[in-house]
Coordinates of C-alpha atoms and ligand atoms in Angstrom, one line a residue:
X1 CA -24.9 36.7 -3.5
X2 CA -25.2 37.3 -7.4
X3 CA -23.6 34.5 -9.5
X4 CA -20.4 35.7 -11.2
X5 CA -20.5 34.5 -14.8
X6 CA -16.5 32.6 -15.0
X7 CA -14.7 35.2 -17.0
X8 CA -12.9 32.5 -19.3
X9 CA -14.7 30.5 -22.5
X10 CA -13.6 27.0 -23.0
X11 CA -11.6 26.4 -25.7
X12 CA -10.1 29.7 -25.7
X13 CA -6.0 30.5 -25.4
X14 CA -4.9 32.9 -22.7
X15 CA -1.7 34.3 -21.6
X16 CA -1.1 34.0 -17.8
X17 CA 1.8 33.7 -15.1
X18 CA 1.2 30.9 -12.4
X19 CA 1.1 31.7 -9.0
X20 CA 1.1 28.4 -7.1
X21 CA 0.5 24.7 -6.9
X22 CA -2.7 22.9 -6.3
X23 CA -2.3 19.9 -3.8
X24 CA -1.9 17.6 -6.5
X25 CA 0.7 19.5 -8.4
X26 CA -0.6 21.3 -11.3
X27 CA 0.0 25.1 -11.7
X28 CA -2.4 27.3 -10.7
X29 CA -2.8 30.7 -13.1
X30 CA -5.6 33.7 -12.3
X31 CA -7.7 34.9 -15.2
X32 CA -9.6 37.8 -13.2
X33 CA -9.1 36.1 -10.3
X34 CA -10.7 33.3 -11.6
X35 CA -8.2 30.4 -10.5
X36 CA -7.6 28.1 -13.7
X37 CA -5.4 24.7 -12.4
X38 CA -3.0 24.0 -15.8
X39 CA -0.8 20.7 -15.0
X40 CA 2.7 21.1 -15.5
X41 CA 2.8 24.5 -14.5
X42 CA 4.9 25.9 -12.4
X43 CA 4.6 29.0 -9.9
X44 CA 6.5 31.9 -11.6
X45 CA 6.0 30.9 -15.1
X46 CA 4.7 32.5 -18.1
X47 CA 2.6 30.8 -20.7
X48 CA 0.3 30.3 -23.1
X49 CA -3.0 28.1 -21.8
X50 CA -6.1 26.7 -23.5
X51 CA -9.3 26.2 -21.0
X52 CA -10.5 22.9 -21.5
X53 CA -13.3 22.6 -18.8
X54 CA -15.5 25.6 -16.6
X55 CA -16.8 25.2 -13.6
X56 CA -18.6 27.0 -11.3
X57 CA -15.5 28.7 -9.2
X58 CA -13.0 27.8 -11.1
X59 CA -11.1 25.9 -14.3
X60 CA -9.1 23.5 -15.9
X61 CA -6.6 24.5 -18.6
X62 CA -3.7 22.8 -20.7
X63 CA -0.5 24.0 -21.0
X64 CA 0.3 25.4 -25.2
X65 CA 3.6 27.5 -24.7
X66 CA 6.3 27.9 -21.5
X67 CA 7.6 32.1 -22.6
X68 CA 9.2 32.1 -19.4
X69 CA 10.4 29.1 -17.5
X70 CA 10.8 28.7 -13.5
X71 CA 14.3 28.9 -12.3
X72 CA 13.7 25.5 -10.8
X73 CA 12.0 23.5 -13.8
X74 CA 14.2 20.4 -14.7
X75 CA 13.4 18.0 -17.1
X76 CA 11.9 14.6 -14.8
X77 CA 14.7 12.2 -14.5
X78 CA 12.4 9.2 -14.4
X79 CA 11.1 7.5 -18.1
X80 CA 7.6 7.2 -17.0
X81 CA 7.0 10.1 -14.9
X82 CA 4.0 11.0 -17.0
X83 CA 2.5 7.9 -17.2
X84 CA 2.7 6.4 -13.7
X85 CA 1.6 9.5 -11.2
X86 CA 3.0 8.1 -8.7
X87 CA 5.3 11.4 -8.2
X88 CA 3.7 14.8 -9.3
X89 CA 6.7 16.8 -8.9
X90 CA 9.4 15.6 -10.7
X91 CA 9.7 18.5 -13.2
X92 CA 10.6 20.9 -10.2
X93 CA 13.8 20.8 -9.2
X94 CA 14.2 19.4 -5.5
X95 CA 15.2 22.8 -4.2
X96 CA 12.1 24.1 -5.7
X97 CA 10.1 21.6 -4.1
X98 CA 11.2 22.4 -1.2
X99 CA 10.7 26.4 -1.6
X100 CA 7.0 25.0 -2.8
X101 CA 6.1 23.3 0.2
X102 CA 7.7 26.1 2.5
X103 CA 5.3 28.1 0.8
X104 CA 2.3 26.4 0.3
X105 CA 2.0 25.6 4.1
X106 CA 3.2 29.4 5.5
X107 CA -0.4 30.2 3.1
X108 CA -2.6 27.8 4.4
X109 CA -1.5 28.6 8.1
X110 CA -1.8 32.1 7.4
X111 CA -5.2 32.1 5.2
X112 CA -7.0 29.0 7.4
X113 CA -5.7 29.7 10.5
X114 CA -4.9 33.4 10.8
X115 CA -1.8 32.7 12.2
X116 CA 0.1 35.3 12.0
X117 CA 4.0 35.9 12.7
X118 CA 4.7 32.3 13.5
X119 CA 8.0 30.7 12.9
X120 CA 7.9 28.4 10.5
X121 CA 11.2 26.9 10.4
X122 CA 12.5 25.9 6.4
X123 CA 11.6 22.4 5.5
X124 CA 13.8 19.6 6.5
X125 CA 14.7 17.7 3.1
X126 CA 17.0 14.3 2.4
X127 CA 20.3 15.2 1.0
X128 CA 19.3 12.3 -1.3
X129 CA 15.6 12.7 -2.1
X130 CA 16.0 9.4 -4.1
X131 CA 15.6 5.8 -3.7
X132 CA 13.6 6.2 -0.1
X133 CA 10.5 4.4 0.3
X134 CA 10.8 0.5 1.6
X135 CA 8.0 -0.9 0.7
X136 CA 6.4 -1.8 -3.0
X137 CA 2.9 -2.8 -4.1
X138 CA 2.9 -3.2 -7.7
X139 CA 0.3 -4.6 -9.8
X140 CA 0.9 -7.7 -12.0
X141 CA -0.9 -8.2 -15.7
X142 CA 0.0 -10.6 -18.5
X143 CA 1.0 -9.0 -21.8
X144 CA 1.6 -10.4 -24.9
X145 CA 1.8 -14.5 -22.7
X146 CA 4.0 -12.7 -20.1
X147 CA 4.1 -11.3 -17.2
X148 CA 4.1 -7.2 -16.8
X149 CA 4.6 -6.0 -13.0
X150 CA 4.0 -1.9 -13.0
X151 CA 2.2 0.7 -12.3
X152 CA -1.3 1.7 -13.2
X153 CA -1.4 4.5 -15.8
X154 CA -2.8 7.4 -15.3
X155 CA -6.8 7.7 -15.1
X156 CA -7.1 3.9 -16.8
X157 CA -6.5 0.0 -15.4
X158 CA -3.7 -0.5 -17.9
X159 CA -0.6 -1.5 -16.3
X160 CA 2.7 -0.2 -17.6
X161 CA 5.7 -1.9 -17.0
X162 CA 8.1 -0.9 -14.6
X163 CA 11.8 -1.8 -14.4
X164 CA 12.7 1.1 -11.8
X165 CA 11.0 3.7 -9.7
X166 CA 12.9 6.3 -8.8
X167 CA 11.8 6.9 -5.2
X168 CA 11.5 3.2 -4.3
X169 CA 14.9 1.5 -2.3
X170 CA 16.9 -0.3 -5.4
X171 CA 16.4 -3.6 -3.3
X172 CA 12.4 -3.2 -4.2
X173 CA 12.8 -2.9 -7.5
X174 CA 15.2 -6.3 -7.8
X175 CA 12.7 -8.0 -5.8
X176 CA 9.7 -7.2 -7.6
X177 CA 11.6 -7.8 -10.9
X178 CA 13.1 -11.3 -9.3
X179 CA 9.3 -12.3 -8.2
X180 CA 7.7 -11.3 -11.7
X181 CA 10.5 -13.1 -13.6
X182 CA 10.4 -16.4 -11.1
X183 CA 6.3 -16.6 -11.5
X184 CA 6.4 -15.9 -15.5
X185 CA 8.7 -19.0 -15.4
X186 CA 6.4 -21.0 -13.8
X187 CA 3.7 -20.1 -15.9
X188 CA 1.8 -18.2 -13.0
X189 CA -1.4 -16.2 -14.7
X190 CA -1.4 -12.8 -13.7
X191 CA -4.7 -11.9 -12.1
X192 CA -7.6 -10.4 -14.5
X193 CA -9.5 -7.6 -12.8
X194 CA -12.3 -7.9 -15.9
X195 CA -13.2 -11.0 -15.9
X196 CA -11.8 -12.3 -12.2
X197 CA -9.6 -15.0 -13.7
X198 CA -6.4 -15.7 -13.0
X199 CA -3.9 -16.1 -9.9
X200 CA -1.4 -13.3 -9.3
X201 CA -2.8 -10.1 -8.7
X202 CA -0.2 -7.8 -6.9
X203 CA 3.7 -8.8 -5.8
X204 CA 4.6 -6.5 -2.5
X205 CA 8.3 -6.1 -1.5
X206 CA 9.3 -5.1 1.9
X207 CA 12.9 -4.1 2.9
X208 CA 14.2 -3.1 6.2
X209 CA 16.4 0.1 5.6
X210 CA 18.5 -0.5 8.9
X211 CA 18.6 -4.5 9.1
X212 CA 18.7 -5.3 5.0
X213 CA 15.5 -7.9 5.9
X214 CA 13.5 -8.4 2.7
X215 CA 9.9 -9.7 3.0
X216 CA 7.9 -10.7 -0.4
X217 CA 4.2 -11.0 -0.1
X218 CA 2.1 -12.4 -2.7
X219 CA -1.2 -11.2 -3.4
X220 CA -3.5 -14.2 -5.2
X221 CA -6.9 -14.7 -5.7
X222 CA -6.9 -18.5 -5.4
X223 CA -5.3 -20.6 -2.3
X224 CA -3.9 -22.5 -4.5
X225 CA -0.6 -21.5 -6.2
X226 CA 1.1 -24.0 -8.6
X227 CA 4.7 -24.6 -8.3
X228 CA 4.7 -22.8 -4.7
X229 CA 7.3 -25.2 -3.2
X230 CA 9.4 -24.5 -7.0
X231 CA 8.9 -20.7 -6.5
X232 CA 9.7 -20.7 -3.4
X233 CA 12.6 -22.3 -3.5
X234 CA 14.1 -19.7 -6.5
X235 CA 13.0 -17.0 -4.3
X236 CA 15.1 -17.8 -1.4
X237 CA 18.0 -18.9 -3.7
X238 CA 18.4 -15.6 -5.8
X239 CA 17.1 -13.0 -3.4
X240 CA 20.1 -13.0 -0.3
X241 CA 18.9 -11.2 2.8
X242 CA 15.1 -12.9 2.3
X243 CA 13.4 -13.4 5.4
X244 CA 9.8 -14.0 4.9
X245 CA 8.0 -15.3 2.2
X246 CA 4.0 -14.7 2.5
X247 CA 0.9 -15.3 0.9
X248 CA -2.4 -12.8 0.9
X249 CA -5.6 -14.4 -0.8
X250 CA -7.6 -11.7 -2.1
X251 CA -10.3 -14.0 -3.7
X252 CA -12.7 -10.7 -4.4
X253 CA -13.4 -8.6 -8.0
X254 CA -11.9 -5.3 -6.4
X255 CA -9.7 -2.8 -6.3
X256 CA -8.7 -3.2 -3.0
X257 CA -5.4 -4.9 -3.1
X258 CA -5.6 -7.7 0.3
X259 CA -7.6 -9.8 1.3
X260 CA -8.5 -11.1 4.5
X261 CA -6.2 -14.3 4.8
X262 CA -2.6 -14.3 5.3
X263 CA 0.0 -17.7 5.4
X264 CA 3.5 -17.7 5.7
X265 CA 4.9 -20.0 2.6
X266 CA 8.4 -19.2 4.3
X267 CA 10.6 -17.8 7.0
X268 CA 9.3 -15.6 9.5
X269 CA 6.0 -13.8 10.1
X270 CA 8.0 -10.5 10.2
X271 CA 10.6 -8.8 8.9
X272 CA 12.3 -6.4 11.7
X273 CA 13.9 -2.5 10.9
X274 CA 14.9 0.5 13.5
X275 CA 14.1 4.0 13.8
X276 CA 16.9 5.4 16.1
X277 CA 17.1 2.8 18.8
X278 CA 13.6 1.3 18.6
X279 CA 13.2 -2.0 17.2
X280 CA 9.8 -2.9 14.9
X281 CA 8.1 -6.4 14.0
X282 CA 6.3 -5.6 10.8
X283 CA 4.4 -8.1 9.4
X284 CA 2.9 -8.2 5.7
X285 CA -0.2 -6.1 7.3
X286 CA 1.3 -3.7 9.3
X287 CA 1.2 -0.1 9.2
X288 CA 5.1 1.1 8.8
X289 CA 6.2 4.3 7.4
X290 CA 7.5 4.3 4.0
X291 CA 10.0 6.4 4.4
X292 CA 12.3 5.7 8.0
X293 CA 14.9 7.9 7.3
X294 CA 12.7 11.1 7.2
X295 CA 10.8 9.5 10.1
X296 CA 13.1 9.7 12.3
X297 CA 13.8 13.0 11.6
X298 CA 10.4 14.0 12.0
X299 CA 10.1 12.3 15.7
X300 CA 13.1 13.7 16.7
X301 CA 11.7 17.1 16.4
X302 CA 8.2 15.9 18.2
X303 CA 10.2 14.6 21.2
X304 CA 12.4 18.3 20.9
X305 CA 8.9 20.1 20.9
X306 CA 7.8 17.6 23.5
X307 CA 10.9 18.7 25.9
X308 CA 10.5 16.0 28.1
X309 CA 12.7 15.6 31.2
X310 CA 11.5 11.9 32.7
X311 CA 8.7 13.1 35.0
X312 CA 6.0 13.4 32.5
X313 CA 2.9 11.9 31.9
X314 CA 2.5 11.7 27.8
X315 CA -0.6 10.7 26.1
X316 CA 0.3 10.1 22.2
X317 CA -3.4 10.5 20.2
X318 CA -3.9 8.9 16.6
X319 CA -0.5 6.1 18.0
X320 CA -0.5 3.9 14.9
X321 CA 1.9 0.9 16.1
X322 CA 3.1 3.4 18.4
X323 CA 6.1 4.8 16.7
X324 CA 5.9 8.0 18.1
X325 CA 4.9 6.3 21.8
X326 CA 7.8 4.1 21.8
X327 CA 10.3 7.5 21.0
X328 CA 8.3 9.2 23.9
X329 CA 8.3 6.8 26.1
X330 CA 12.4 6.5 26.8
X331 CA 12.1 10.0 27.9
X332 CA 9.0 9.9 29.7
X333 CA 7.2 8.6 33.1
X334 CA 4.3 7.0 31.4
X335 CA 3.0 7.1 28.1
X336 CA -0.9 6.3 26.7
X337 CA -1.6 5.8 23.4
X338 CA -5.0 5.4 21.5
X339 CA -5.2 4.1 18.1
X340 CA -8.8 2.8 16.1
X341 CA -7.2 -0.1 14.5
X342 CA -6.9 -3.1 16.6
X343 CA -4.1 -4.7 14.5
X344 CA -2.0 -1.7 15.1
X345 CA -2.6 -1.6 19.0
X346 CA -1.7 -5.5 18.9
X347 CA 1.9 -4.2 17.1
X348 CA 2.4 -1.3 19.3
X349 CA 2.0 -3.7 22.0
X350 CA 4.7 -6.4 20.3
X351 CA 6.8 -3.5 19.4
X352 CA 7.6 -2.1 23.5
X353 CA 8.2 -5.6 24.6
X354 CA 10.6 -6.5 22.0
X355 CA 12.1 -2.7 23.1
X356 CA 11.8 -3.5 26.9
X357 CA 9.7 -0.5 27.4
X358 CA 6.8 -1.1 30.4
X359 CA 6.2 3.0 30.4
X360 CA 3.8 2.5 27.5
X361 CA -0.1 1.7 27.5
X362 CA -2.5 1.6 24.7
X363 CA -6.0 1.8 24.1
X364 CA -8.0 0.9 20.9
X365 CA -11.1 3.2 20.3
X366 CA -11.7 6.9 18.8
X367 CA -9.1 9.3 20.3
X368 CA -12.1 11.6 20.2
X369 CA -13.6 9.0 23.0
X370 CA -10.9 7.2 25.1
X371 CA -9.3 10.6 26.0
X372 CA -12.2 12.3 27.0
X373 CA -13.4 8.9 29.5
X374 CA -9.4 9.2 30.9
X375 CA -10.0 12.6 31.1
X376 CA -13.3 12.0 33.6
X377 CA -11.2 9.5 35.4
X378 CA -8.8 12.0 36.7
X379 CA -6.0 11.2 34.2
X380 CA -4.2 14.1 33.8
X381 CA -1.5 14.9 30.9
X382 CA 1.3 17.2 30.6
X383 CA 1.9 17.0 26.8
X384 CA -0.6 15.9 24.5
X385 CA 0.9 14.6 21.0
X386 CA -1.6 14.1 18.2
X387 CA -0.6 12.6 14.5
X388 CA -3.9 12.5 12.7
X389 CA -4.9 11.7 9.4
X390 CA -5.8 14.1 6.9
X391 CA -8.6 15.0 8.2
X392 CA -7.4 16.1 11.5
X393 CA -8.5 16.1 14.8
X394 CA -12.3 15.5 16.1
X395 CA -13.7 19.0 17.3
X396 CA -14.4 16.8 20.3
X397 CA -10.4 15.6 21.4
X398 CA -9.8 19.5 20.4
X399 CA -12.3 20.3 23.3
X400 CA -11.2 18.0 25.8
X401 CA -7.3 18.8 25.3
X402 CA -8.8 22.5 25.9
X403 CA -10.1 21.0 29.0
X404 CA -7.3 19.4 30.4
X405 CA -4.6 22.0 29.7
X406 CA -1.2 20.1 29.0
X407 CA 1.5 22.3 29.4
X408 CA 2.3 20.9 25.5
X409 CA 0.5 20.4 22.6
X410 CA 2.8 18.6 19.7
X411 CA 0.9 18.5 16.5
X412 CA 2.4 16.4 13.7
X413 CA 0.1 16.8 10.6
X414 CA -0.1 15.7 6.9
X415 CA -2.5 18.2 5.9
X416 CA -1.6 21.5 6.4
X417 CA -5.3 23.0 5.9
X418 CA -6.6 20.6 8.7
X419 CA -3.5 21.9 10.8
X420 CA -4.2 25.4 10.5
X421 CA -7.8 24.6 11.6
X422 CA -6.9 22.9 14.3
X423 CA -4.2 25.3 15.5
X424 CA -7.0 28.0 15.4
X425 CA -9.0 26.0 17.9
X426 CA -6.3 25.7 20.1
X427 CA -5.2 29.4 19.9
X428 CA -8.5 30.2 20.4
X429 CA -8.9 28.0 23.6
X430 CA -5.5 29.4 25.3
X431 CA -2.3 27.8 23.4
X432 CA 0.2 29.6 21.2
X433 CA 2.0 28.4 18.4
X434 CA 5.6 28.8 19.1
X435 CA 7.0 27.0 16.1
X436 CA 6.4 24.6 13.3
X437 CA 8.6 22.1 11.1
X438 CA 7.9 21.3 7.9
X439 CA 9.9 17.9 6.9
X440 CA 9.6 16.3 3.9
X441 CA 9.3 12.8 3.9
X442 CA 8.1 12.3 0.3
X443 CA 9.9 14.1 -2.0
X444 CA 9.0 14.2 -5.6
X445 CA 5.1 14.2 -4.3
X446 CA 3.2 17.1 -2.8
X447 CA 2.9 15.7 0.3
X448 CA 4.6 17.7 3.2
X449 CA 5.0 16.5 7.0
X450 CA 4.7 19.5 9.4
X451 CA 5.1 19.2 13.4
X452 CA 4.2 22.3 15.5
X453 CA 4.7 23.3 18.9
X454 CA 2.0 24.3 20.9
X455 CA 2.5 26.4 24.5
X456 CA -0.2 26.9 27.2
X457 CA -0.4 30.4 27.6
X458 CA -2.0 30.0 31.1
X459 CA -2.9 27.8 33.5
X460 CA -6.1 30.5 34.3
Ligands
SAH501 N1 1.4 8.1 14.7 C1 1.5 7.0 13.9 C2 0.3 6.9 12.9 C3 -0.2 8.2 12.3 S1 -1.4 7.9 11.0 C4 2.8 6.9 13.1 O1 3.5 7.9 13.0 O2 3.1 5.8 12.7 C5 -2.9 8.3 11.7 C6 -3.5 7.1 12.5 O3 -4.7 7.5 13.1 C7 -3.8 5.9 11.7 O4 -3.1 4.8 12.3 C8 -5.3 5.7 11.8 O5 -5.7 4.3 11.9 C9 -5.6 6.4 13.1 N2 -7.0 6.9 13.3 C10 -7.8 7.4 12.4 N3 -8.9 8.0 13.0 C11 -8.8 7.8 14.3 C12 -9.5 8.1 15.5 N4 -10.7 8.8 15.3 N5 -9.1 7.8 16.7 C13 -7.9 7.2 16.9 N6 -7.1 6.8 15.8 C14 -7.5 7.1 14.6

């Protein structure tokens, strides 16, 4: 192969039109077809770039002069949207976003897999894309002898303050403001990352969307908090709806925001919410989506796919606490789920007693192993349903579900390159894609939740 010299020269202004959006939302614009990522572009859009770094296959570039704007670019409602990174697509209307995602995941499938003439229905939004996620971890650092509870800017440890995030449920938000302001009273000392001083490192608010249940965790690095009984006591007095108060010690000089050892200080050791008609525990550790509302949308349309009629046997790959299980399993004979973190098995265990559901089994381990030993033992499946992470399956589970022919495959992904891998494989093996979902249960991000619906061609 001869090396192609990049046909751009840093520091140099060109005119281009963006084509499309990278995964993390900048706009990508061909010079050559030499792909140049520019953030805050936006597909469509004409404008004048500068490169500011070359590499090999491809470059960066800033953004000098919009000529033409997207019919979809809105100026970003929230104050710190530039700072914070939290979102990455603010500046594109929510229409747009949605036309993005549509459009970013009918390529990949179509580039990746070589799936051709699939239906790929339009993407299920939220008819308020605000205000959704229920839980908040926000870092705490001490300005100016106060306390500052935010979000990490950008590319640095500096912690901006936050009074309001757009996406997060307006409970969070009075919560996390209520915490800060009851530990800057006391004269709690936010926790110093540089020098590993200090007590209060991150204040996490949990809220149940369904059952209004708030939980407040405190992240520390020392056991001992002074004034707990004091703080306490405000917490429960000027947050209604509290239900659990909880302390994490996180005594390490990381990043990594828990530490091993949990306490209660108050209440209960979880905080309950629904999706549909299942119940969930969650407890400061648990695994919970952030976003129930757009869950349950998305599950609904696995157990569609799933088309179960009561005589099935379902095994539910990659189960988490067994959300997905526990929605299979009122419509199922049996269900197995595996899962490779213990804690999550334990919660998926709690979670179909406290629903009354005895259809449902789980397994910690590597889907890639457990299904394969049940699939020597004789167990035999009629619809597989698989919900890994971004990585997507293991070659090996992709093999054995090749061996054991369900009747169903139900893919729900969050990464639509590892989807079209995958769905290659299992065209390849004998199943055909019959449809695919795309619902969006992060807006403002470039994340995008797709489920597809796999059919065995033969039984041969
Ligand atoms: N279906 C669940 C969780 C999906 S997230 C829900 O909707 O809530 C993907 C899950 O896969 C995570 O819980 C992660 O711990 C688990 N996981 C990652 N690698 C795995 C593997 N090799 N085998 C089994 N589970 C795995």
């Amino acid at each position: 192969m001869t090396k192609r010299k990049p046909p751009v020269e840093k520091n140099t202004f060109y005119d281009v039109t963006f084509e499309d959006l990278t995964h993390d939302g900048a706009g990508v614009a061909k010079i050559e077809g030499f792909p140049i990522f520019v953030p805050n572009g936006l597909p469509d859009e004409k404008a004048k770039i500068k490169i500011t770094k070359i590499q090999k296959s491809y470059g960066y570039g800033r953004l000098i002069e919009l000529y033409e704007k997207s019919e979809y670019r809105v100026d970003a409602p929230c104050p710190i949207y530039k700072e914070c990174g939290g979102c990455q697509l603010q500046h594109l209307s929510y229409e747009g976003q949605l036309v993005a995602k549509q459009k970013q995941v009918q390529e990949v499938l179509t580039r990746i897999g070589k799936l051709q003439n699939i239906k790929i229905h339009p993407v299920l939004g939220m008819e308020n894309p605000w205000r959704y996620r229920n839980k908040a971890q926000v870092p705490v650092a001490e300005r100016e002898g106060g306390l500052v509870a935010g979000f990490y800017q950008q590319r640095s440890h500096e912690i901006i303050d936050m009074e309001a995030c757009l996406i997060q449920q307006e409970k969070n938000d009075l919560v996390v403001q209520t915490v800060k302001n009851i530990c800057e009273n006391y004269g709690i000392q936010a926790y110093d990352e540089k020098n590993n001083k200090g007590t209060l490192r991150h204040i996490m608010a949990r809220y149940g969307l369904v059952s209004g249940e708030i939980m407040v965790v405190l992240i520390t690095r020392t056991k001992e908090l002074p004034h707990k009984n004091k703080i306490i006591s405000d917490i429960t007095a000027q947050l209604p709806g509290i239900k659990s108060i909880v302390q994490n010690i996180n005594p390490k000089q990381t990043n990594v925001i828990f530490g091993n050892e949990t306490n209660v200080l108050w209440g209960e050791e979880y905080i309950y919410d629904n999706i549909g008609d299942i119940r969930f525990a969650i407890s400061a550790r648990s695994f919970y989506q952030v976003n129930p509302e757009q869950t349950k949308v998305l599950y609904d349309k696995a157990l569609e796919y799933a088309e179960l009629t009561g005589e099935e046997t379902v095994i539910d790959a990659y189960c988490g606490i067994g959300t997905i299980s526990l929605f299979l399993a009122q419509k199922a004979k049996k269900v197995y789920g595996v899962e490779i973190v213990p804690e999550a098995i334990e919660d998926a265990k709690r979670n179909a007693t406290l629903n009354n559901i005895d259809n449902a089994e789980f397994a910690v381990g590597k889907a890639e192993v457990v299904i394969p030993n049940w699939y020597k033992d004789g167990v035999e499946a009629d619809v597989i349903v698989v919900d890994p992470p971004r990585k997507g399956c293991d070659e090996a589970l992709l093999q054995t579900i090749l061996k054991m022919k369900p009747k169903k495959v139900v893919y729900v992904s969050c990464n639509p390159a590892t989807l079209a891998r995958d769905l290659r494989i299992l065209e390849d093996g004998g199943y055909e894609t019959a449809e695919v979902q795309l619902v969006d249960m992060f807006p403002h991000t470039v994340h995008c939740e797709a489920v597809a619906k796999l059919v065995l061609k033969s039984r041969g």
